[in-house]
């Protein structure tokens, strides 16, 4: 769903640019008060500095991708400056640059994307809104607190993105096939259930009726998909063998 130039919403009425702005400020607020050597437990071997460098580098890469139109771009995430204050400012600048180029580019203007080729730039708006929300949850977890509940509409959109863009290709490389072919995701805070197909790309089989259902708020379902929350935070009904299998996905 597209609104006036500089704004884009998804089918659930979510404003990606506002999400990027608000969650970017929240991430910087956390980092400003913490030791950047603090481990990020949801991202093994990462510190808060690594997280900031990753997010800032990704912001800059996306800025280049959108501003370069249909020209393919190698994914290079530049390292940040070594000084603490310099890194925080570098991160702020990356958000400002990202928001500026996304706001100036109509969401239906064709640009290059790494998975599907030429698509409207709104693809990148969703991509960064979801990624930044997930990494904000990583930073909140590093604080030792439960992440703030993500907006349910954005979380469901993130579930759709994962299911449509990433999972079918990921399933091509799994060592063991999944024990079920479909999982029902039932968020409790929005009436938007999703059937997650575990059929790999290029396979035309019907996934059939799900034999397992996962129930939680939408943000916890999304974070589970990205291996960010323990199974104990979800209610599981049916064949739960898929949960152990899922943790082996290369995410």
mmCIF file with all atom_site columns, C-alpha atoms in Angstrom, residues 67-251:
data_model
loop_
_atom_site.group_PDB
_atom_site.id
_atom_site.type_symbol
_atom_site.label_atom_id
_atom_site.label_alt_id
_atom_site.label_comp_id
_atom_site.label_asym_id
_atom_site.label_entity_id
_atom_site.label_seq_id
_atom_site.pdbx_PDB_ins_code
_atom_site.Cartn_x
_atom_site.Cartn_y
_atom_site.Cartn_z
_atom_site.occupancy
_atom_site.B_iso_or_equiv
_atom_site.pdbx_formal_charge
_atom_site.auth_seq_id
_atom_site.auth_comp_id
_atom_site.auth_asym_id
_atom_site.auth_atom_id
_atom_site.pdbx_PDB_model_num
ATOM 1   C CA . UNK A 1 67  ? 20.491 5.961   -4.576  1.00 0.00 ? 67  UNK A CA 1
ATOM 2   C CA . UNK A 1 68  ? 22.182 3.890   -7.326  1.00 0.00 ? 68  UNK A CA 1
ATOM 3   C CA . UNK A 1 69  ? 18.911 2.824   -8.954  1.00 0.00 ? 69  UNK A CA 1
ATOM 4   C CA . UNK A 1 70  ? 19.146 -0.448  -10.860 1.00 0.00 ? 70  UNK A CA 1
ATOM 5   C CA . UNK A 1 71  ? 22.927 -0.879  -10.571 1.00 0.00 ? 71  UNK A CA 1
ATOM 6   C CA . UNK A 1 72  ? 23.824 -4.007  -8.574  1.00 0.00 ? 72  UNK A CA 1
ATOM 7   C CA . UNK A 1 73  ? 25.916 -3.361  -5.467  1.00 0.00 ? 73  UNK A CA 1
ATOM 8   C CA . UNK A 1 74  ? 28.390 -5.637  -3.716  1.00 0.00 ? 74  UNK A CA 1
ATOM 9   C CA . UNK A 1 75  ? 27.471 -6.025  -0.054  1.00 0.00 ? 75  UNK A CA 1
ATOM 10  C CA . UNK A 1 76  ? 30.301 -4.297  1.752   1.00 0.00 ? 76  UNK A CA 1
ATOM 11  C CA . UNK A 1 77  ? 29.681 -3.094  5.303   1.00 0.00 ? 77  UNK A CA 1
ATOM 12  C CA . UNK A 1 78  ? 32.414 -0.597  6.218   1.00 0.00 ? 78  UNK A CA 1
ATOM 13  C CA . UNK A 1 79  ? 33.984 -0.716  9.693   1.00 0.00 ? 79  UNK A CA 1
ATOM 14  C CA . UNK A 1 80  ? 33.165 2.154   11.999  1.00 0.00 ? 80  UNK A CA 1
ATOM 15  C CA . UNK A 1 81  ? 35.612 4.581   13.638  1.00 0.00 ? 81  UNK A CA 1
ATOM 16  C CA . UNK A 1 82  ? 37.449 3.371   16.715  1.00 0.00 ? 82  UNK A CA 1
ATOM 17  C CA . UNK A 1 83  ? 36.489 6.150   19.121  1.00 0.00 ? 83  UNK A CA 1
ATOM 18  C CA . UNK A 1 84  ? 33.289 5.763   21.133  1.00 0.00 ? 84  UNK A CA 1
ATOM 19  C CA . UNK A 1 85  ? 31.805 9.183   20.382  1.00 0.00 ? 85  UNK A CA 1
ATOM 20  C CA . UNK A 1 86  ? 32.942 8.975   16.771  1.00 0.00 ? 86  UNK A CA 1
ATOM 21  C CA . UNK A 1 87  ? 31.144 5.630   16.395  1.00 0.00 ? 87  UNK A CA 1
ATOM 22  C CA . UNK A 1 88  ? 27.942 6.987   17.926  1.00 0.00 ? 88  UNK A CA 1
ATOM 23  C CA . UNK A 1 89  ? 28.024 9.977   15.581  1.00 0.00 ? 89  UNK A CA 1
ATOM 24  C CA . UNK A 1 90  ? 28.801 7.686   12.608  1.00 0.00 ? 90  UNK A CA 1
ATOM 25  C CA . UNK A 1 91  ? 25.727 5.663   13.547  1.00 0.00 ? 91  UNK A CA 1
ATOM 26  C CA . UNK A 1 92  ? 23.551 8.786   13.802  1.00 0.00 ? 92  UNK A CA 1
ATOM 27  C CA . UNK A 1 93  ? 24.765 9.903   10.383  1.00 0.00 ? 93  UNK A CA 1
ATOM 28  C CA . UNK A 1 94  ? 23.949 6.506   8.873   1.00 0.00 ? 94  UNK A CA 1
ATOM 29  C CA . UNK A 1 95  ? 20.328 6.792   10.002  1.00 0.00 ? 95  UNK A CA 1
ATOM 30  C CA . UNK A 1 96  ? 20.047 10.374  8.741   1.00 0.00 ? 96  UNK A CA 1
ATOM 31  C CA . UNK A 1 97  ? 21.454 9.423   5.337   1.00 0.00 ? 97  UNK A CA 1
ATOM 32  C CA . UNK A 1 98  ? 19.236 6.352   5.059   1.00 0.00 ? 98  UNK A CA 1
ATOM 33  C CA . UNK A 1 99  ? 16.070 8.249   5.948   1.00 0.00 ? 99  UNK A CA 1
ATOM 34  C CA . UNK A 1 100 ? 16.969 11.065  3.553   1.00 0.00 ? 100 UNK A CA 1
ATOM 35  C CA . UNK A 1 101 ? 17.408 8.805   0.537   1.00 0.00 ? 101 UNK A CA 1
ATOM 36  C CA . UNK A 1 102 ? 14.366 6.645   1.318   1.00 0.00 ? 102 UNK A CA 1
ATOM 37  C CA . UNK A 1 103 ? 12.199 9.737   1.824   1.00 0.00 ? 103 UNK A CA 1
ATOM 38  C CA . UNK A 1 104 ? 13.397 11.210  -1.476  1.00 0.00 ? 104 UNK A CA 1
ATOM 39  C CA . UNK A 1 105 ? 12.751 8.017   -3.459  1.00 0.00 ? 105 UNK A CA 1
ATOM 40  C CA . UNK A 1 106 ? 9.185  7.093   -4.352  1.00 0.00 ? 106 UNK A CA 1
ATOM 41  C CA . UNK A 1 107 ? 8.363  3.654   -2.909  1.00 0.00 ? 107 UNK A CA 1
ATOM 42  C CA . UNK A 1 108 ? 7.358  2.387   -6.356  1.00 0.00 ? 108 UNK A CA 1
ATOM 43  C CA . UNK A 1 109 ? 10.550 3.678   -8.028  1.00 0.00 ? 109 UNK A CA 1
ATOM 44  C CA . UNK A 1 110 ? 12.493 0.684   -9.340  1.00 0.00 ? 110 UNK A CA 1
ATOM 45  C CA . UNK A 1 111 ? 15.823 -0.031  -7.656  1.00 0.00 ? 111 UNK A CA 1
ATOM 46  C CA . UNK A 1 112 ? 18.097 -3.047  -7.377  1.00 0.00 ? 112 UNK A CA 1
ATOM 47  C CA . UNK A 1 113 ? 17.505 -5.607  -4.623  1.00 0.00 ? 113 UNK A CA 1
ATOM 48  C CA . UNK A 1 114 ? 19.831 -8.530  -3.852  1.00 0.00 ? 114 UNK A CA 1
ATOM 49  C CA . UNK A 1 115 ? 17.176 -11.264 -3.904  1.00 0.00 ? 115 UNK A CA 1
ATOM 50  C CA . UNK A 1 116 ? 14.621 -10.310 -6.547  1.00 0.00 ? 116 UNK A CA 1
ATOM 51  C CA . UNK A 1 117 ? 16.394 -7.837  -8.790  1.00 0.00 ? 117 UNK A CA 1
ATOM 52  C CA . UNK A 1 118 ? 14.449 -4.717  -9.751  1.00 0.00 ? 118 UNK A CA 1
ATOM 53  C CA . UNK A 1 119 ? 11.686 -3.813  -7.288  1.00 0.00 ? 119 UNK A CA 1
ATOM 54  C CA . UNK A 1 120 ? 10.140 -0.678  -5.852  1.00 0.00 ? 120 UNK A CA 1
ATOM 55  C CA . UNK A 1 121 ? 12.303 1.009   -3.236  1.00 0.00 ? 121 UNK A CA 1
ATOM 56  C CA . UNK A 1 122 ? 9.594  0.200   -0.684  1.00 0.00 ? 122 UNK A CA 1
ATOM 57  C CA . UNK A 1 123 ? 11.245 -3.238  -0.511  1.00 0.00 ? 123 UNK A CA 1
ATOM 58  C CA . UNK A 1 124 ? 14.223 -1.600  1.204   1.00 0.00 ? 124 UNK A CA 1
ATOM 59  C CA . UNK A 1 125 ? 11.995 0.386   3.547   1.00 0.00 ? 125 UNK A CA 1
ATOM 60  C CA . UNK A 1 126 ? 10.491 -2.788  4.923   1.00 0.00 ? 126 UNK A CA 1
ATOM 61  C CA . UNK A 1 127 ? 13.864 -4.529  4.992   1.00 0.00 ? 127 UNK A CA 1
ATOM 62  C CA . UNK A 1 128 ? 15.510 -1.872  7.148   1.00 0.00 ? 128 UNK A CA 1
ATOM 63  C CA . UNK A 1 129 ? 12.493 -1.246  9.360   1.00 0.00 ? 129 UNK A CA 1
ATOM 64  C CA . UNK A 1 130 ? 12.354 -4.917  10.297  1.00 0.00 ? 130 UNK A CA 1
ATOM 65  C CA . UNK A 1 131 ? 16.125 -5.353  10.635  1.00 0.00 ? 131 UNK A CA 1
ATOM 66  C CA . UNK A 1 132 ? 16.516 -2.311  12.878  1.00 0.00 ? 132 UNK A CA 1
ATOM 67  C CA . UNK A 1 133 ? 13.598 -3.412  15.076  1.00 0.00 ? 133 UNK A CA 1
ATOM 68  C CA . UNK A 1 134 ? 15.241 -6.820  15.524  1.00 0.00 ? 134 UNK A CA 1
ATOM 69  C CA . UNK A 1 135 ? 18.623 -5.301  16.346  1.00 0.00 ? 135 UNK A CA 1
ATOM 70  C CA . UNK A 1 136 ? 16.987 -2.942  18.830  1.00 0.00 ? 136 UNK A CA 1
ATOM 71  C CA . UNK A 1 137 ? 15.660 -6.069  20.547  1.00 0.00 ? 137 UNK A CA 1
ATOM 72  C CA . UNK A 1 138 ? 19.245 -7.430  20.513  1.00 0.00 ? 138 UNK A CA 1
ATOM 73  C CA . UNK A 1 139 ? 20.480 -4.298  22.271  1.00 0.00 ? 139 UNK A CA 1
ATOM 74  C CA . UNK A 1 140 ? 17.668 -4.439  24.821  1.00 0.00 ? 140 UNK A CA 1
ATOM 75  C CA . UNK A 1 141 ? 18.520 -8.075  25.544  1.00 0.00 ? 141 UNK A CA 1
ATOM 76  C CA . UNK A 1 142 ? 22.154 -7.053  26.084  1.00 0.00 ? 142 UNK A CA 1
ATOM 77  C CA . UNK A 1 143 ? 20.846 -4.830  28.875  1.00 0.00 ? 143 UNK A CA 1
ATOM 78  C CA . UNK A 1 144 ? 19.495 -7.952  30.553  1.00 0.00 ? 144 UNK A CA 1
ATOM 79  C CA . UNK A 1 145 ? 15.873 -6.912  30.087  1.00 0.00 ? 145 UNK A CA 1
ATOM 80  C CA . UNK A 1 146 ? 13.016 -8.315  28.061  1.00 0.00 ? 146 UNK A CA 1
ATOM 81  C CA . UNK A 1 147 ? 12.785 -6.477  24.709  1.00 0.00 ? 147 UNK A CA 1
ATOM 82  C CA . UNK A 1 148 ? 10.008 -3.929  24.345  1.00 0.00 ? 148 UNK A CA 1
ATOM 83  C CA . UNK A 1 149 ? 7.039  -5.310  22.424  1.00 0.00 ? 149 UNK A CA 1
ATOM 84  C CA . UNK A 1 150 ? 7.431  -4.514  18.749  1.00 0.00 ? 150 UNK A CA 1
ATOM 85  C CA . UNK A 1 151 ? 4.448  -3.035  16.935  1.00 0.00 ? 151 UNK A CA 1
ATOM 86  C CA . UNK A 1 152 ? 2.334  -6.048  15.939  1.00 0.00 ? 152 UNK A CA 1
ATOM 87  C CA . UNK A 1 153 ? 1.795  -4.812  12.372  1.00 0.00 ? 153 UNK A CA 1
ATOM 88  C CA . UNK A 1 154 ? 5.541  -4.437  11.781  1.00 0.00 ? 154 UNK A CA 1
ATOM 89  C CA . UNK A 1 155 ? 6.220  -7.833  13.368  1.00 0.00 ? 155 UNK A CA 1
ATOM 90  C CA . UNK A 1 156 ? 3.705  -9.559  11.080  1.00 0.00 ? 156 UNK A CA 1
ATOM 91  C CA . UNK A 1 157 ? 5.263  -7.788  8.113   1.00 0.00 ? 157 UNK A CA 1
ATOM 92  C CA . UNK A 1 158 ? 8.631  -9.088  9.273   1.00 0.00 ? 158 UNK A CA 1
ATOM 93  C CA . UNK A 1 159 ? 7.201  -12.601 9.429   1.00 0.00 ? 159 UNK A CA 1
ATOM 94  C CA . UNK A 1 160 ? 5.974  -12.198 5.849   1.00 0.00 ? 160 UNK A CA 1
ATOM 95  C CA . UNK A 1 161 ? 9.365  -10.895 4.735   1.00 0.00 ? 161 UNK A CA 1
ATOM 96  C CA . UNK A 1 162 ? 11.213 -13.835 6.291   1.00 0.00 ? 162 UNK A CA 1
ATOM 97  C CA . UNK A 1 163 ? 8.765  -16.366 4.827   1.00 0.00 ? 163 UNK A CA 1
ATOM 98  C CA . UNK A 1 164 ? 8.769  -14.832 1.343   1.00 0.00 ? 164 UNK A CA 1
ATOM 99  C CA . UNK A 1 165 ? 12.306 -13.586 0.873   1.00 0.00 ? 165 UNK A CA 1
ATOM 100 C CA . UNK A 1 166 ? 14.671 -15.681 2.967   1.00 0.00 ? 166 UNK A CA 1
ATOM 101 C CA . UNK A 1 167 ? 13.259 -19.007 4.125   1.00 0.00 ? 167 UNK A CA 1
ATOM 102 C CA . UNK A 1 168 ? 12.651 -20.698 0.727   1.00 0.00 ? 168 UNK A CA 1
ATOM 103 C CA . UNK A 1 169 ? 16.308 -20.199 -0.226  1.00 0.00 ? 169 UNK A CA 1
ATOM 104 C CA . UNK A 1 170 ? 17.588 -21.154 3.228   1.00 0.00 ? 170 UNK A CA 1
ATOM 105 C CA . UNK A 1 171 ? 15.727 -24.454 2.995   1.00 0.00 ? 171 UNK A CA 1
ATOM 106 C CA . UNK A 1 172 ? 17.775 -25.442 -0.065  1.00 0.00 ? 172 UNK A CA 1
ATOM 107 C CA . UNK A 1 173 ? 20.877 -25.792 2.065   1.00 0.00 ? 173 UNK A CA 1
ATOM 108 C CA . UNK A 1 174 ? 19.637 -27.616 5.162   1.00 0.00 ? 174 UNK A CA 1
ATOM 109 C CA . UNK A 1 175 ? 21.457 -30.776 6.216   1.00 0.00 ? 175 UNK A CA 1
ATOM 110 C CA . UNK A 1 176 ? 18.260 -32.413 7.473   1.00 0.00 ? 176 UNK A CA 1
ATOM 111 C CA . UNK A 1 177 ? 14.802 -31.883 5.970   1.00 0.00 ? 177 UNK A CA 1
ATOM 112 C CA . UNK A 1 178 ? 12.236 -30.360 8.331   1.00 0.00 ? 178 UNK A CA 1
ATOM 113 C CA . UNK A 1 179 ? 10.071 -32.838 10.258  1.00 0.00 ? 179 UNK A CA 1
ATOM 114 C CA . UNK A 1 180 ? 6.913  -31.013 9.121   1.00 0.00 ? 180 UNK A CA 1
ATOM 115 C CA . UNK A 1 181 ? 6.065  -29.100 5.962   1.00 0.00 ? 181 UNK A CA 1
ATOM 116 C CA . UNK A 1 182 ? 4.094  -26.258 7.527   1.00 0.00 ? 182 UNK A CA 1
ATOM 117 C CA . UNK A 1 183 ? 3.879  -24.331 10.813  1.00 0.00 ? 183 UNK A CA 1
ATOM 118 C CA . UNK A 1 184 ? 0.936  -22.190 11.891  1.00 0.00 ? 184 UNK A CA 1
ATOM 119 C CA . UNK A 1 185 ? 1.956  -18.922 13.562  1.00 0.00 ? 185 UNK A CA 1
ATOM 120 C CA . UNK A 1 186 ? -0.862 -17.424 15.649  1.00 0.00 ? 186 UNK A CA 1
ATOM 121 C CA . UNK A 1 187 ? -0.132 -13.977 17.121  1.00 0.00 ? 187 UNK A CA 1
ATOM 122 C CA . UNK A 1 188 ? -2.234 -13.065 20.137  1.00 0.00 ? 188 UNK A CA 1
ATOM 123 C CA . UNK A 1 189 ? -2.075 -9.285  19.676  1.00 0.00 ? 189 UNK A CA 1
ATOM 124 C CA . UNK A 1 190 ? -3.285 -9.007  16.068  1.00 0.00 ? 190 UNK A CA 1
ATOM 125 C CA . UNK A 1 191 ? -5.711 -11.066 13.980  1.00 0.00 ? 191 UNK A CA 1
ATOM 126 C CA . UNK A 1 192 ? -3.155 -12.004 11.341  1.00 0.00 ? 192 UNK A CA 1
ATOM 127 C CA . UNK A 1 193 ? -2.238 -15.710 11.529  1.00 0.00 ? 193 UNK A CA 1
ATOM 128 C CA . UNK A 1 194 ? 0.303  -17.034 9.047   1.00 0.00 ? 194 UNK A CA 1
ATOM 129 C CA . UNK A 1 195 ? 1.039  -20.505 7.675   1.00 0.00 ? 195 UNK A CA 1
ATOM 130 C CA . UNK A 1 196 ? 4.795  -20.869 7.342   1.00 0.00 ? 196 UNK A CA 1
ATOM 131 C CA . UNK A 1 197 ? 5.691  -23.199 4.467   1.00 0.00 ? 197 UNK A CA 1
ATOM 132 C CA . UNK A 1 198 ? 8.809  -25.323 4.941   1.00 0.00 ? 198 UNK A CA 1
ATOM 133 C CA . UNK A 1 199 ? 8.937  -26.295 1.269   1.00 0.00 ? 199 UNK A CA 1
ATOM 134 C CA . UNK A 1 200 ? 12.206 -25.128 -0.365  1.00 0.00 ? 200 UNK A CA 1
ATOM 135 C CA . UNK A 1 201 ? 12.426 -22.817 -3.361  1.00 0.00 ? 201 UNK A CA 1
ATOM 136 C CA . UNK A 1 202 ? 11.685 -24.565 -6.655  1.00 0.00 ? 202 UNK A CA 1
ATOM 137 C CA . UNK A 1 203 ? 9.597  -27.334 -5.045  1.00 0.00 ? 203 UNK A CA 1
ATOM 138 C CA . UNK A 1 204 ? 5.945  -27.103 -6.083  1.00 0.00 ? 204 UNK A CA 1
ATOM 139 C CA . UNK A 1 205 ? 4.565  -29.380 -3.376  1.00 0.00 ? 205 UNK A CA 1
ATOM 140 C CA . UNK A 1 206 ? 1.618  -28.176 -1.322  1.00 0.00 ? 206 UNK A CA 1
ATOM 141 C CA . UNK A 1 207 ? 2.786  -27.802 2.299   1.00 0.00 ? 207 UNK A CA 1
ATOM 142 C CA . UNK A 1 208 ? -0.593 -29.096 3.473   1.00 0.00 ? 208 UNK A CA 1
ATOM 143 C CA . UNK A 1 209 ? -2.231 -28.515 6.826   1.00 0.00 ? 209 UNK A CA 1
ATOM 144 C CA . UNK A 1 210 ? 0.168  -27.434 9.599   1.00 0.00 ? 210 UNK A CA 1
ATOM 145 C CA . UNK A 1 211 ? 0.860  -30.095 12.232  1.00 0.00 ? 211 UNK A CA 1
ATOM 146 C CA . UNK A 1 212 ? 2.209  -27.616 14.763  1.00 0.00 ? 212 UNK A CA 1
ATOM 147 C CA . UNK A 1 213 ? 0.967  -24.239 15.954  1.00 0.00 ? 213 UNK A CA 1
ATOM 148 C CA . UNK A 1 214 ? 3.048  -21.580 17.724  1.00 0.00 ? 214 UNK A CA 1
ATOM 149 C CA . UNK A 1 215 ? 1.210  -18.915 19.712  1.00 0.00 ? 215 UNK A CA 1
ATOM 150 C CA . UNK A 1 216 ? 2.677  -15.703 21.178  1.00 0.00 ? 216 UNK A CA 1
ATOM 151 C CA . UNK A 1 217 ? 2.597  -11.991 20.573  1.00 0.00 ? 217 UNK A CA 1
ATOM 152 C CA . UNK A 1 218 ? 3.649  -11.169 17.013  1.00 0.00 ? 218 UNK A CA 1
ATOM 153 C CA . UNK A 1 219 ? 7.044  -9.729  17.962  1.00 0.00 ? 219 UNK A CA 1
ATOM 154 C CA . UNK A 1 220 ? 8.039  -12.896 19.834  1.00 0.00 ? 220 UNK A CA 1
ATOM 155 C CA . UNK A 1 221 ? 7.015  -15.040 16.879  1.00 0.00 ? 221 UNK A CA 1
ATOM 156 C CA . UNK A 1 222 ? 9.219  -12.903 14.625  1.00 0.00 ? 222 UNK A CA 1
ATOM 157 C CA . UNK A 1 223 ? 12.129 -13.013 17.072  1.00 0.00 ? 223 UNK A CA 1
ATOM 158 C CA . UNK A 1 224 ? 11.723 -16.800 17.325  1.00 0.00 ? 224 UNK A CA 1
ATOM 159 C CA . UNK A 1 225 ? 12.036 -17.061 13.555  1.00 0.00 ? 225 UNK A CA 1
ATOM 160 C CA . UNK A 1 226 ? 15.357 -15.235 13.833  1.00 0.00 ? 226 UNK A CA 1
ATOM 161 C CA . UNK A 1 227 ? 16.467 -17.494 16.724  1.00 0.00 ? 227 UNK A CA 1
ATOM 162 C CA . UNK A 1 228 ? 16.287 -14.606 19.188  1.00 0.00 ? 228 UNK A CA 1
ATOM 163 C CA . UNK A 1 229 ? 13.899 -15.939 21.845  1.00 0.00 ? 229 UNK A CA 1
ATOM 164 C CA . UNK A 1 230 ? 13.722 -19.282 23.669  1.00 0.00 ? 230 UNK A CA 1
ATOM 165 C CA . UNK A 1 231 ? 10.990 -21.768 22.876  1.00 0.00 ? 231 UNK A CA 1
ATOM 166 C CA . UNK A 1 232 ? 9.656  -21.347 26.413  1.00 0.00 ? 232 UNK A CA 1
ATOM 167 C CA . UNK A 1 233 ? 8.277  -17.930 25.488  1.00 0.00 ? 233 UNK A CA 1
ATOM 168 C CA . UNK A 1 234 ? 5.881  -19.544 22.991  1.00 0.00 ? 234 UNK A CA 1
ATOM 169 C CA . UNK A 1 235 ? 2.869  -21.805 23.401  1.00 0.00 ? 235 UNK A CA 1
ATOM 170 C CA . UNK A 1 236 ? 3.368  -24.909 21.261  1.00 0.00 ? 236 UNK A CA 1
ATOM 171 C CA . UNK A 1 237 ? 0.603  -27.223 20.083  1.00 0.00 ? 237 UNK A CA 1
ATOM 172 C CA . UNK A 1 238 ? 1.222  -30.338 17.982  1.00 0.00 ? 238 UNK A CA 1
ATOM 173 C CA . UNK A 1 239 ? 4.426  -31.833 16.594  1.00 0.00 ? 239 UNK A CA 1
ATOM 174 C CA . UNK A 1 240 ? 7.188  -29.875 18.334  1.00 0.00 ? 240 UNK A CA 1
ATOM 175 C CA . UNK A 1 241 ? 10.141 -31.667 16.666  1.00 0.00 ? 241 UNK A CA 1
ATOM 176 C CA . UNK A 1 242 ? 10.362 -28.745 14.261  1.00 0.00 ? 242 UNK A CA 1
ATOM 177 C CA . UNK A 1 243 ? 11.506 -26.461 17.088  1.00 0.00 ? 243 UNK A CA 1
ATOM 178 C CA . UNK A 1 244 ? 14.811 -28.266 17.654  1.00 0.00 ? 244 UNK A CA 1
ATOM 179 C CA . UNK A 1 245 ? 15.273 -28.534 13.878  1.00 0.00 ? 245 UNK A CA 1
ATOM 180 C CA . UNK A 1 246 ? 14.676 -24.808 13.450  1.00 0.00 ? 246 UNK A CA 1
ATOM 181 C CA . UNK A 1 247 ? 17.519 -23.875 15.799  1.00 0.00 ? 247 UNK A CA 1
ATOM 182 C CA . UNK A 1 248 ? 19.893 -25.495 13.321  1.00 0.00 ? 248 UNK A CA 1
ATOM 183 C CA . UNK A 1 249 ? 18.945 -23.125 10.513  1.00 0.00 ? 249 UNK A CA 1
ATOM 184 C CA . UNK A 1 250 ? 21.821 -20.887 9.430   1.00 0.00 ? 250 UNK A CA 1
ATOM 185 C CA . UNK A 1 251 ? 20.341 -17.502 10.331  1.00 0.00 ? 251 UNK A CA 1
#
